[in-house]
Coordinates of C-alpha atoms in Angstrom, one line a residue:
Chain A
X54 CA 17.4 24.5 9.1
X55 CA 14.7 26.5 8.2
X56 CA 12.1 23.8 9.6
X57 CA 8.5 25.2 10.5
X58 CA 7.9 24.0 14.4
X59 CA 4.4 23.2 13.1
X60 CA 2.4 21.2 9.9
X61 CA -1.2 21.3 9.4
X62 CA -1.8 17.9 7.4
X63 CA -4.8 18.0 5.8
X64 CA -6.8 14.3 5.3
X65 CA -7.8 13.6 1.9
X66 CA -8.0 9.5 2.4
X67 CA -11.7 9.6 2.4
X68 CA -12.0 11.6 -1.0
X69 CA -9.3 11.3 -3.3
X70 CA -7.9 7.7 -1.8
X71 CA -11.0 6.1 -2.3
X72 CA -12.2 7.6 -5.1
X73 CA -9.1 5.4 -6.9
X74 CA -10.2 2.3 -5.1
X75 CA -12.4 0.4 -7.1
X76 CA -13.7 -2.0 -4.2
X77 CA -17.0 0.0 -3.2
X78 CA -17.1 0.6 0.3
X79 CA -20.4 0.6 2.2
X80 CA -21.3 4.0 3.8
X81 CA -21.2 2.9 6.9
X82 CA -17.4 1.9 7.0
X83 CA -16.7 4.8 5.4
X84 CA -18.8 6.6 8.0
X85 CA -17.0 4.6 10.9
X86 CA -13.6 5.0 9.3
X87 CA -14.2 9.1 8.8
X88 CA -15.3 9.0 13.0
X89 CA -12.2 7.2 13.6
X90 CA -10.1 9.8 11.6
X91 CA -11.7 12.8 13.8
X92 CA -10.5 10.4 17.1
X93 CA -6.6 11.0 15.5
X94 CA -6.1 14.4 16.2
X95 CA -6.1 15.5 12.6
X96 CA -7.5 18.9 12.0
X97 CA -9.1 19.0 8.7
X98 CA -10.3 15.6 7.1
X99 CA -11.9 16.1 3.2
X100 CA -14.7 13.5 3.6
X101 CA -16.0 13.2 0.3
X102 CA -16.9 14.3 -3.2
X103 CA -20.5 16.0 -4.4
X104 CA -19.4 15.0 -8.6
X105 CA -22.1 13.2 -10.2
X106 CA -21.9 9.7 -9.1
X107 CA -21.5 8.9 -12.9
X108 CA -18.3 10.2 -12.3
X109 CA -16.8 8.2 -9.5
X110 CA -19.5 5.8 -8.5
X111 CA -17.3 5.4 -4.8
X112 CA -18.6 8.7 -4.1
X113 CA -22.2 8.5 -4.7
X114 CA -23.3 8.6 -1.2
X115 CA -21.7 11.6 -0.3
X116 CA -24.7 13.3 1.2
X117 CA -25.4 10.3 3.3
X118 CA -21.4 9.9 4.5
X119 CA -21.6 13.8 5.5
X120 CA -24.5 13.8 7.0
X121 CA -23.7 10.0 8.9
X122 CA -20.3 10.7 10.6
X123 CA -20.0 13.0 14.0
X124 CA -18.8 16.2 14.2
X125 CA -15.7 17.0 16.2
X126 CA -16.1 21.2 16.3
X127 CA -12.3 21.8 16.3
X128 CA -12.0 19.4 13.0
X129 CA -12.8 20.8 9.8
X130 CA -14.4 18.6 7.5
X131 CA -14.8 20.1 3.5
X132 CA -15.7 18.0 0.2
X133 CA -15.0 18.4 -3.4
X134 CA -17.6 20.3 -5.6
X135 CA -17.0 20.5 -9.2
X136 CA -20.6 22.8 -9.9
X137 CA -23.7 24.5 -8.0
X138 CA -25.8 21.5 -8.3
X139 CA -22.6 20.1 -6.1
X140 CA -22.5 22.8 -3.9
X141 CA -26.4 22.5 -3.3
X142 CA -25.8 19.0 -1.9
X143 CA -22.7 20.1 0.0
X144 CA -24.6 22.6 1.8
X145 CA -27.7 19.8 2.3
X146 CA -24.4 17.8 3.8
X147 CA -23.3 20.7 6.1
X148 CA -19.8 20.6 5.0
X149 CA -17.3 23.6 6.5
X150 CA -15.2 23.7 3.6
X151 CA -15.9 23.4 0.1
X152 CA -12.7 22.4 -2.7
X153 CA -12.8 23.5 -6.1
X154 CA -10.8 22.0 -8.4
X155 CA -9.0 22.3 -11.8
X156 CA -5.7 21.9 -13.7
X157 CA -3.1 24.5 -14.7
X158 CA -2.8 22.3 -18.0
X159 CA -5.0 22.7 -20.6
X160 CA -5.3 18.9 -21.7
X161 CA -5.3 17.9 -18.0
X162 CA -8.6 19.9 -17.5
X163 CA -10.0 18.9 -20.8
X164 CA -9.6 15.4 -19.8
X165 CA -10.7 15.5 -16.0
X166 CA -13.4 18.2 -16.1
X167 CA -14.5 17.8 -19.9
X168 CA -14.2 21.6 -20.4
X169 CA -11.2 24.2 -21.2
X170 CA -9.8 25.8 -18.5
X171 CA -11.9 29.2 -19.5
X172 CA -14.8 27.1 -19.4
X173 CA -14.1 25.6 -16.1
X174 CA -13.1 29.1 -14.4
X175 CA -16.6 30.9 -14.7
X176 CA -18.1 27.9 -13.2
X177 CA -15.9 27.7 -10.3
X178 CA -16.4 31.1 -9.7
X179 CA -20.3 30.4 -9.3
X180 CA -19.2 28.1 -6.6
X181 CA -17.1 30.0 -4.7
X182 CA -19.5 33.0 -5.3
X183 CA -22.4 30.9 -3.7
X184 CA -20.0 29.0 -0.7
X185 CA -19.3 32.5 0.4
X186 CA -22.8 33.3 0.1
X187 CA -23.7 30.2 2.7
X188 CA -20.6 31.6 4.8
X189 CA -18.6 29.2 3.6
X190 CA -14.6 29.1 3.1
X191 CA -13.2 27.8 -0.7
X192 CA -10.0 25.8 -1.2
X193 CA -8.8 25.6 -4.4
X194 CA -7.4 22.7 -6.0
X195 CA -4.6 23.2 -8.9
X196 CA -3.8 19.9 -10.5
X197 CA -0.5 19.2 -12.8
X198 CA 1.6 21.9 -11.0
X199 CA 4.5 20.1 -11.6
X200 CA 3.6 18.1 -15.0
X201 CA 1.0 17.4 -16.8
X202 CA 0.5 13.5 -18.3
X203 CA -0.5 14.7 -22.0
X204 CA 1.4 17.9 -22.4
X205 CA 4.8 17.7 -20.2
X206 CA 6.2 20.2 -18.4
X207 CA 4.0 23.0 -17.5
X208 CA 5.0 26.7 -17.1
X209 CA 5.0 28.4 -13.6
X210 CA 3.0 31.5 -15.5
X211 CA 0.3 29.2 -16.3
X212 CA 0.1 28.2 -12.8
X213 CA 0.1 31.7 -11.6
X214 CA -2.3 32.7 -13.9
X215 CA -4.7 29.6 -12.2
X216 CA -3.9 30.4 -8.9
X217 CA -4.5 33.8 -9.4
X218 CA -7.6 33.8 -10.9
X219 CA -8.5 31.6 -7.7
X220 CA -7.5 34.3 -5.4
X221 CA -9.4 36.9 -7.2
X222 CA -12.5 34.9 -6.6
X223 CA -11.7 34.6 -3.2
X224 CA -10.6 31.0 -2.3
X225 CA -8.6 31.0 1.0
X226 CA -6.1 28.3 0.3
X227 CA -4.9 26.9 -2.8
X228 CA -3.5 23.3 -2.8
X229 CA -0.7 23.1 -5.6
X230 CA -0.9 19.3 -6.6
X231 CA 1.8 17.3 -8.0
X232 CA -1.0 15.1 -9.8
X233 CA 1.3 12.4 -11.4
X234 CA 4.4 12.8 -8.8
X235 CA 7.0 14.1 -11.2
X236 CA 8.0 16.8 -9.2
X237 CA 12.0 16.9 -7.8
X238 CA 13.1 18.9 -4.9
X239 CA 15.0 21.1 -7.6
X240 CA 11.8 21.8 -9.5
X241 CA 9.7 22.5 -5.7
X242 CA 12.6 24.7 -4.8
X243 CA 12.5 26.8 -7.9
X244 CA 8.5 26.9 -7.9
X245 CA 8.7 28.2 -4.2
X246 CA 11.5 29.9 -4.6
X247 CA 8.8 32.4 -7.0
X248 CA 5.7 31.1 -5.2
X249 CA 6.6 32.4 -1.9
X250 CA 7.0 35.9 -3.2
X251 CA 3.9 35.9 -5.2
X252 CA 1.4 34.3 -2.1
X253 CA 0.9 34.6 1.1
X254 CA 2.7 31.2 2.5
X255 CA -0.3 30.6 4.8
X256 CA -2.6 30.6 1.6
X257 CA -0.3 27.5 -0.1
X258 CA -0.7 24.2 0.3
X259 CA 1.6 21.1 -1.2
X260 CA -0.3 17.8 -2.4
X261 CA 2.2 15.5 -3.2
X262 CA 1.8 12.3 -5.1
X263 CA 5.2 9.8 -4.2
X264 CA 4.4 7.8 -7.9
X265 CA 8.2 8.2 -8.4
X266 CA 9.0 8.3 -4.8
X267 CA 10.3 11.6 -4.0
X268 CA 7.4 13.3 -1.9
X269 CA 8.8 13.1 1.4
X270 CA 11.9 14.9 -0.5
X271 CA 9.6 17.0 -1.7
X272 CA 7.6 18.0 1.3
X273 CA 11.1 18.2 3.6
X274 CA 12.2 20.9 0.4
X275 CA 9.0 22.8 1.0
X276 CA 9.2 22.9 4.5
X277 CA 12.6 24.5 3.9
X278 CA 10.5 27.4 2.5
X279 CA 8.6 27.3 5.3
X280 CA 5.7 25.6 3.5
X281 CA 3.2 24.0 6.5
X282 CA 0.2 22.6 5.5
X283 CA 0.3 19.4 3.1
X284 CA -2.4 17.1 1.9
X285 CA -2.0 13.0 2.2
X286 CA -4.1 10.2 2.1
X287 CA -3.9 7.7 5.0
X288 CA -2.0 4.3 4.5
X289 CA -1.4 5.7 0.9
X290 CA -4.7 4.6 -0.3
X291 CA -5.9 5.3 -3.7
X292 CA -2.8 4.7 -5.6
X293 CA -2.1 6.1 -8.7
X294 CA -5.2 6.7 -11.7
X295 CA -2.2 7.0 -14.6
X296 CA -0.1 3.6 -13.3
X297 CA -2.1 1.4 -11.6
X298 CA 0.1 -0.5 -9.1
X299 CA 2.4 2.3 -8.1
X300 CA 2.0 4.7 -5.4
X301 CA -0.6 7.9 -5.3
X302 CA -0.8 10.1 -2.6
X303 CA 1.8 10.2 -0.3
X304 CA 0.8 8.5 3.1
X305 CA -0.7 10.3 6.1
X306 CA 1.3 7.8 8.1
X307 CA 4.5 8.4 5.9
X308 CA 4.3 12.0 6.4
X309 CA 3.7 12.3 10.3
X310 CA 6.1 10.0 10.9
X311 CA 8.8 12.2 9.3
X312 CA 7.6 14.9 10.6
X313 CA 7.2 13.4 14.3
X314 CA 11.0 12.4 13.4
X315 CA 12.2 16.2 13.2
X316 CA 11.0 17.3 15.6
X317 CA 7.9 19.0 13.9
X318 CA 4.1 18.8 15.7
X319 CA 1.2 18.0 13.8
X320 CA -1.2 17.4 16.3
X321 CA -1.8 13.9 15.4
X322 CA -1.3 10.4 17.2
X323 CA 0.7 8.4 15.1
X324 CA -1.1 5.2 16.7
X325 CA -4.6 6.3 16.6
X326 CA -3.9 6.9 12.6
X327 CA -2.2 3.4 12.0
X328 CA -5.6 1.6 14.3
X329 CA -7.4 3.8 11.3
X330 CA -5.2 2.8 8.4
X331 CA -5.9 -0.8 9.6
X332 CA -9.4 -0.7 9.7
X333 CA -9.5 0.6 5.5
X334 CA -7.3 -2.2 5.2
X335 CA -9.6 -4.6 6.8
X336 CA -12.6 -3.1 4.7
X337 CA -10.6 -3.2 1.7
X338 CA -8.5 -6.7 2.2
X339 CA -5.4 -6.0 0.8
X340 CA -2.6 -4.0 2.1
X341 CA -2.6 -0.5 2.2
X342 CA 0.9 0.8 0.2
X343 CA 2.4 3.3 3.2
X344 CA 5.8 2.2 4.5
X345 CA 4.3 2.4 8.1
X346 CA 2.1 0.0 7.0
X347 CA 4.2 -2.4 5.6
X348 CA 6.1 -2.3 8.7
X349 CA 2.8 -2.9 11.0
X350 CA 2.2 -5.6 8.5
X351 CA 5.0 -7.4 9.1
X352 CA 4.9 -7.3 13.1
Chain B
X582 CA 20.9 25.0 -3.0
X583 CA 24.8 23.5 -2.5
X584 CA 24.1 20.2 -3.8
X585 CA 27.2 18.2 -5.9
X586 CA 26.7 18.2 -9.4
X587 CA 28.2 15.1 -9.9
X588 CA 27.3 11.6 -7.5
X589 CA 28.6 8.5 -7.3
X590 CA 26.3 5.6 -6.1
X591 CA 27.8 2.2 -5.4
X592 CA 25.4 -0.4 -6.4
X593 CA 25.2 -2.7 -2.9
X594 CA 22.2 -5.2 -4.7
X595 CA 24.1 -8.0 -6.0
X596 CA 25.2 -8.9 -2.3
X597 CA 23.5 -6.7 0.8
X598 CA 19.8 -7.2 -1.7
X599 CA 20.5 -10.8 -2.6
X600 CA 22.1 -11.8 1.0
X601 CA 18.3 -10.9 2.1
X602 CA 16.5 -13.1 -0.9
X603 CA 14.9 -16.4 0.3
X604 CA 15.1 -18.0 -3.3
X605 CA 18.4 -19.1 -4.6
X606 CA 19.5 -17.0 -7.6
X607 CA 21.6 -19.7 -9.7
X608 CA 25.5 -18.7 -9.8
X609 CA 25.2 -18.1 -13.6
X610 CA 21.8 -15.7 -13.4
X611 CA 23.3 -13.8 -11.2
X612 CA 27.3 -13.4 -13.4
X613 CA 24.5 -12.5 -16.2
X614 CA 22.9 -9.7 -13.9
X615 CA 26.3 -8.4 -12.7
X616 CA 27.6 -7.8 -16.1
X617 CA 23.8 -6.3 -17.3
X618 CA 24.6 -4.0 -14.2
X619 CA 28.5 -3.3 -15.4
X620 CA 26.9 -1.9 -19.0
X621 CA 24.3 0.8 -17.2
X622 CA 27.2 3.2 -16.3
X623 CA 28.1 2.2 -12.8
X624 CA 31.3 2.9 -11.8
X625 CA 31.0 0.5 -8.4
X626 CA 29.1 -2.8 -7.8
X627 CA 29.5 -5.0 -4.8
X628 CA 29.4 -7.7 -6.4
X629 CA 29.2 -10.8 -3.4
X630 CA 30.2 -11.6 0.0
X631 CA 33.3 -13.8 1.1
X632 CA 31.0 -14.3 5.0
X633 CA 30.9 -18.5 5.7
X634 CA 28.4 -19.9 3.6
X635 CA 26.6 -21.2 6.6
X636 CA 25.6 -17.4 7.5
X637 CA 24.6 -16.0 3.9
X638 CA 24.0 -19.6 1.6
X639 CA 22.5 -17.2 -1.2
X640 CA 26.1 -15.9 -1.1
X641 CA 27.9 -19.7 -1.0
X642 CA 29.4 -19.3 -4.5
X643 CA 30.9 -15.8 -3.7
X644 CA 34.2 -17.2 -5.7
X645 CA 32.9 -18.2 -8.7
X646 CA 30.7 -15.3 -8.9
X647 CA 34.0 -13.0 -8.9
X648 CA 35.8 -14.9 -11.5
X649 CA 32.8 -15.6 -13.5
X650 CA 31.7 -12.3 -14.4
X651 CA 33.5 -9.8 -16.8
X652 CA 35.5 -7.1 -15.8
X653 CA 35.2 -3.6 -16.7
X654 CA 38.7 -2.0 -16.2
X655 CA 36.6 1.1 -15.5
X656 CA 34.3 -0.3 -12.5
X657 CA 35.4 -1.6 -8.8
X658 CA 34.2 -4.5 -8.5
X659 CA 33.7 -4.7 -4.4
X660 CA 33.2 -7.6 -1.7
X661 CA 32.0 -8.0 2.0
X662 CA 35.0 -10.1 3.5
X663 CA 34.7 -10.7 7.9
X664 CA 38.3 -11.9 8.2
X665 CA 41.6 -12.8 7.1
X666 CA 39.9 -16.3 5.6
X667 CA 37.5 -14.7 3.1
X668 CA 39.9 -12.1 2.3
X669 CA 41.9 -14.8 1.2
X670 CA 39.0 -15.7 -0.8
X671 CA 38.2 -12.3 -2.0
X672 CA 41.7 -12.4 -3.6
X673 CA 41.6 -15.4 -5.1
X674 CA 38.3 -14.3 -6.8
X675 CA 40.4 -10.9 -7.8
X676 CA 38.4 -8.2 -6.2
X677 CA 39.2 -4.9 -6.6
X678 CA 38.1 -3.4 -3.4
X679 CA 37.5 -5.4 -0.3
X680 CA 34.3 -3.8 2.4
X681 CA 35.1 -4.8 6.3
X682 CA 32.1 -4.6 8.4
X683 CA 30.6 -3.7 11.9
X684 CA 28.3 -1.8 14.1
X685 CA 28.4 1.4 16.0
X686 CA 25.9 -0.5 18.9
X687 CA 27.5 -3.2 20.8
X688 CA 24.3 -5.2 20.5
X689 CA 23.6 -5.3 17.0
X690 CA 27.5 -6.1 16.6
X691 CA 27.2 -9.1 19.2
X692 CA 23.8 -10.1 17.4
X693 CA 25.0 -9.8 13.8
X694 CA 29.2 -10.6 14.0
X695 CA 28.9 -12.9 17.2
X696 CA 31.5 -10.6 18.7
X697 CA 31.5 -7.6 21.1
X698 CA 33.2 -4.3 19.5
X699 CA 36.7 -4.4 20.8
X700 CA 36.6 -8.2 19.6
X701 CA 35.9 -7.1 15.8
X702 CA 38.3 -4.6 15.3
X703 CA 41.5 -6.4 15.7
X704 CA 39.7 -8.8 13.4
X705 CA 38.9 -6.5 10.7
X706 CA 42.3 -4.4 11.4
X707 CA 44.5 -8.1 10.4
X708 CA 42.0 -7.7 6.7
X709 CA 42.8 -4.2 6.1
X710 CA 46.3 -5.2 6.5
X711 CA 45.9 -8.4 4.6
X712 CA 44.4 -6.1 2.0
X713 CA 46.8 -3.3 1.7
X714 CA 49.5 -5.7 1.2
X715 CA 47.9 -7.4 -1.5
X716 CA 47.3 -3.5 -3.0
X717 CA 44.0 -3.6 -2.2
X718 CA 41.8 -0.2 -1.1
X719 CA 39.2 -1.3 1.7
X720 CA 36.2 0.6 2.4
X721 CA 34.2 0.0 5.6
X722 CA 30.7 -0.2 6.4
X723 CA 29.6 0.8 9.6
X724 CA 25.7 -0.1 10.2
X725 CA 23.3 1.0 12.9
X726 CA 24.3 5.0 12.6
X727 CA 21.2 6.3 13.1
X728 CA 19.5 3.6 15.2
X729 CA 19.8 -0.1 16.9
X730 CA 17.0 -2.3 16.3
X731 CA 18.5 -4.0 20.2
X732 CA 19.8 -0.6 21.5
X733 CA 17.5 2.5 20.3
X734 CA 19.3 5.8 19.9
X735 CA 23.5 5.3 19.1
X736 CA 25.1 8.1 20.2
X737 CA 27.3 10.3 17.7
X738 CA 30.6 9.7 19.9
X739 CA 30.3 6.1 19.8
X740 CA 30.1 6.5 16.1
X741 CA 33.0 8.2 15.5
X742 CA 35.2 6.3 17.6
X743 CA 34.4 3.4 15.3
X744 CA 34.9 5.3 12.5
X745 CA 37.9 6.9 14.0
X746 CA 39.9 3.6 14.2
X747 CA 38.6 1.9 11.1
X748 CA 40.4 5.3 9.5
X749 CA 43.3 4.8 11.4
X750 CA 43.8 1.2 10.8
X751 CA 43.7 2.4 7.0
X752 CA 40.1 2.6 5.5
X753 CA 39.8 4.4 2.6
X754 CA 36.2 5.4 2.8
X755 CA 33.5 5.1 5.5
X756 CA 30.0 4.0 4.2
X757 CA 27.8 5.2 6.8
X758 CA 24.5 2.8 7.6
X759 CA 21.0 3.2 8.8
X760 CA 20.8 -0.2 8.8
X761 CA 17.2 -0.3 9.9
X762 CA 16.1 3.0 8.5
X763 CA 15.2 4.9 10.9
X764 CA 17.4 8.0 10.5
X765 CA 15.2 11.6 9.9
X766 CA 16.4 14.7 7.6
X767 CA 16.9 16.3 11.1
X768 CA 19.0 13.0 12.4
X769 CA 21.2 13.1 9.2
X770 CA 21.6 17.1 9.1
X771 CA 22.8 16.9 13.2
X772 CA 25.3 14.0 12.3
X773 CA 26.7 15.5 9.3
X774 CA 27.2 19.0 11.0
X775 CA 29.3 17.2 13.2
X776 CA 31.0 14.5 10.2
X777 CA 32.1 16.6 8.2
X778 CA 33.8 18.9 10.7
X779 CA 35.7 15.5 11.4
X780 CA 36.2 13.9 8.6
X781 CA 37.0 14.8 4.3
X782 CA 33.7 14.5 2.7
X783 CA 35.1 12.5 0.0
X784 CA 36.0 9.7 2.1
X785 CA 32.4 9.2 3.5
X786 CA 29.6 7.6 1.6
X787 CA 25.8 7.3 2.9
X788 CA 23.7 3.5 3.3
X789 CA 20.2 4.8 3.8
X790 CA 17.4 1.9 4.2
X791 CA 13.6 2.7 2.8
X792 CA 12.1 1.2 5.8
X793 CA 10.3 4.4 6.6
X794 CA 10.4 5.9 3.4
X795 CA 12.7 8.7 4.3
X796 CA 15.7 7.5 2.2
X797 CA 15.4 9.9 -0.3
X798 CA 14.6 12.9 1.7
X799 CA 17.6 11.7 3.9
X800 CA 19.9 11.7 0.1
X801 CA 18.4 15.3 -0.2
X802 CA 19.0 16.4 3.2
X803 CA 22.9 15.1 3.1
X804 CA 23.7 16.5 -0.6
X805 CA 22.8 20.4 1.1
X806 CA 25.8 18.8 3.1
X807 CA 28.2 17.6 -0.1
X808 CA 28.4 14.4 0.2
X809 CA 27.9 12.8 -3.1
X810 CA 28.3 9.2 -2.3
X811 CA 25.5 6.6 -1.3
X812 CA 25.0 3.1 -1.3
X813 CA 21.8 1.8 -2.9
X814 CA 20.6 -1.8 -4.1
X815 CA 18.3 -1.6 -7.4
X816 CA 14.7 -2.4 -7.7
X817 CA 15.1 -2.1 -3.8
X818 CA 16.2 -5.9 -4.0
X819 CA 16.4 -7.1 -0.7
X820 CA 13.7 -5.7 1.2
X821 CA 14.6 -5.6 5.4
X822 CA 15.7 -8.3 7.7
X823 CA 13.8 -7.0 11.1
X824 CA 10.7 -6.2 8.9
X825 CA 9.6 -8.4 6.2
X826 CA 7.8 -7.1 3.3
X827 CA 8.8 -3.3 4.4
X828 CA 11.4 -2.0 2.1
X829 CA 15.2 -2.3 2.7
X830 CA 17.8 -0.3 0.6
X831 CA 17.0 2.7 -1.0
X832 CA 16.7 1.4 -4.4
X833 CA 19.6 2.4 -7.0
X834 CA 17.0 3.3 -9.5
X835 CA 14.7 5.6 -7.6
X836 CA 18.2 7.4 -6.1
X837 CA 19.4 7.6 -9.6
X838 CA 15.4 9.1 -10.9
X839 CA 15.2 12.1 -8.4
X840 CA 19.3 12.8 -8.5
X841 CA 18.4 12.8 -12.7
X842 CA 15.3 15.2 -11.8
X843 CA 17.3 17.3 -9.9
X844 CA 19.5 18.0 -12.3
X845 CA 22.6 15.7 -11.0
X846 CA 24.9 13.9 -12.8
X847 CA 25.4 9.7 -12.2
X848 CA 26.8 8.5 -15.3
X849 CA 24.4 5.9 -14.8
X850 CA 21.4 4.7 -17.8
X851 CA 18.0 5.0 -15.9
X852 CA 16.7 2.6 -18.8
X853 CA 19.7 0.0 -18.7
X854 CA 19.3 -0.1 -14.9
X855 CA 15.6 -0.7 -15.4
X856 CA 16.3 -3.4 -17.7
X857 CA 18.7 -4.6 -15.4
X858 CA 16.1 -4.6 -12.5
X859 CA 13.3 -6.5 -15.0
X860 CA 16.3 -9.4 -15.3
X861 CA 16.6 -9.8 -11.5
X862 CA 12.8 -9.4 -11.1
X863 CA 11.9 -12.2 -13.6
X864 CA 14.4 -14.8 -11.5
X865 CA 13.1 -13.8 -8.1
X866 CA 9.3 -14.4 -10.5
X867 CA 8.1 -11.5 -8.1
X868 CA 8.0 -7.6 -8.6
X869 CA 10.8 -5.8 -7.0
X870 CA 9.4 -2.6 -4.1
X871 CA 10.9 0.2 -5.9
X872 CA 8.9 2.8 -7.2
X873 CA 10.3 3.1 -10.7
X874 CA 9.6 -0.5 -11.0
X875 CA 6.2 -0.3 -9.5
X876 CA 5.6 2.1 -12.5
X877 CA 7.3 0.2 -15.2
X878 CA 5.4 -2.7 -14.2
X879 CA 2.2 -1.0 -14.4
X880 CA 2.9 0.3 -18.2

């Protein structure tokens, strides 16, 4: 097997998990939780979100959570900015990483950002202009990679044509996001299969969404085109925007644990992440949907 | 990729999901559930368990079960049978294919059969017999492949030397189990490596548990090896004996969702087998863990 020895999982628990709970956490949990994340070994944790708090009222103390939690030097802490006024506040926050974000499908976009994706691109640009400026590094989001909820399938050239726009304006990364977990192996394989000619495979990302239950299939597919950095969201927390009830995100805890399995580092204590998992679920009082969890749960 | 275009899954819910249900399914609910499941395209369901009633009481009325539901000519209808007394049974109730069980780990053997090893298989060899002479195919299930909830690791030899005389006292199929689901993609792609050398492909099927949500990337990671059997249990009925509330069984319809995306034939109606589940999750009056039904729950 074509296994890399090595994942970089990148935390996005504190941003796109809780920005799909709707129980408002207070800062300082979130603040405590985010500390106890940087205690797990994880190397890059996405803390928050600078959109207007109209937009996901969860977020709205973004400044406050950045500027509240302790810095571990070797951990890279970013945040999603959807404009400049965003990225001003980022920058008050002293965030190492700023995330742009967007869809490959037009109605996606439409729907998520309120713009067309020709609309949205100029103003990302602005943002990755002025992150570079502040000597900051850009990731780049690309939602619906794999489907889109309003149009369907969605073509690989129109997902090229996102990423590589993104590139041009000079994001490092770009995180290919299977938004409402559609995705098969089959359909990874054949995107990689192209993808891995087209990008530098340290420059791709996978964010996989286990709605229908396949990312762990999916990741083990990707890491079989030697794909090694994925996002998750601990304990699996956010769920899913488009079918409340069923799963979002695949867990942090899911992922390591399969990865731990083959044999494959990540860095990260597997118990120091569950302690954290358990303390969201305290916050939060229900269960968190991860199957580690479930199994803690039950001990 | 070398996957099989074509799989068959044998549908395990109606006895290894029910046998781990607390509520009593009424005889007659569960006839009506068995024929729902013989119109989705199956073309195996086991359909009870001939154990003493005193081990499994969900499964007490294992006989009228068998005679009460209606027979496709074109599906095996399957039972569990321990010994030469429910065989006896199983016949009477005119099974078509009769499952011996046991485990590769002396411990989980002693625990779940009340036997050590060399105890069961003169046992089960006087059923294969029994069933033979009756005209009967027997398949057996060996659990703990991958793991021992008493004993840890199981080692590959001690596998195949159960496997090795369950063949040679005339099995026609092996149905290998991570009976506590803690087999990895790595674990499944070493033991096939070596399975496959051994044994014909087509006479060994795969019983992956959810527990740690790797049973689908385990399916993926054995299709790159052919095999094109697996056992699942649908709407993940069942859920797992050492771990309540974690899952058990893959579940039939999440197997039968990503071998669909992929491309892979069943036979099998996603939407009759959804129906199918809703039945069985109405008389249990609680939703069933799998992730298609998680989603069509949510709609």
């Amino acid at each position: 097997m074509n296994w890399p020895e090595k994942v970089t999982i990148k935390e996005v628990g504190p941003r796109d998990g809780l920005q799909n709970e709707q129980v408002i956490i207070p800062t300082q949990n979130k603040i405590d939780w985010i500390d106890q994340l940087s205690e797990t070994g994880l190397s890059y944790i996405e803390v928050t979100s600078f959109v207007h708090p109209k937009w996901i009222p969860q977020l709205s103390d973004a400044v406050q959570v950045a500027k509240g939690i302790k810095r571990n030097p070797d951990i890279t802490y970013a945040a999603l900015v959807p404009n400049e006024r965003g990225l001003e506040a980022a920058l008050e926050g002293e965030i190492d990483e700023i995330s742009v974000f967007m869809s490959s499908s037009e109605t996606h976009n439409l729907k998520n950002i309120n713009k067309s994706i020709s609309d949205t691109l100029p103003i990302l640009k602005k943002v990755i202009d002025g992150a570079a400026n502040s000597g900051k590094t850009v990731r780049g989001y690309v939602s619906t990679v794999f489907g889109c909820p309003y149009e369907g399938e969605v073509s690989m050239e129109q997902v090229f044509r996102v990423c590589d726009q993104l590139f041009d304006y000079g994001i490092s990364e770009v995180s290919l996001g299977d938004t409402i977990g559609v995705a098969s192996p089959r359909q990874v394989a054949s995107f990689l299969e192209n993808a891995v000619k087209r990008y530098d495979l340290s420059r791709i990302a996978l964010h996989f969404h286990d709605t229908r239950g396949m990312a762990l299939a999916n990741v083990l597919q990707a890491l079989q085109y030697g794909v090694d950095t994925f996002d998750s969201s601990l304990g699996g927390l956010g769920g899913c925007p488009y079918a409340p009830g069923a799963s979002g995100n695949v867990a942090t805890d899911d992922l390591v644990h399969m990865l731990h399995n083959m044999g494959i580092q990540t860095g990260i204590n597997q118990e120091k992440l569950i302690k954290a998992a358990s303390m969201m679920q305290s916050c939060l009082e229900k269960p968190l949907p991860s199957h580690q969890m479930a199994v803690y749960n039950a001990q």
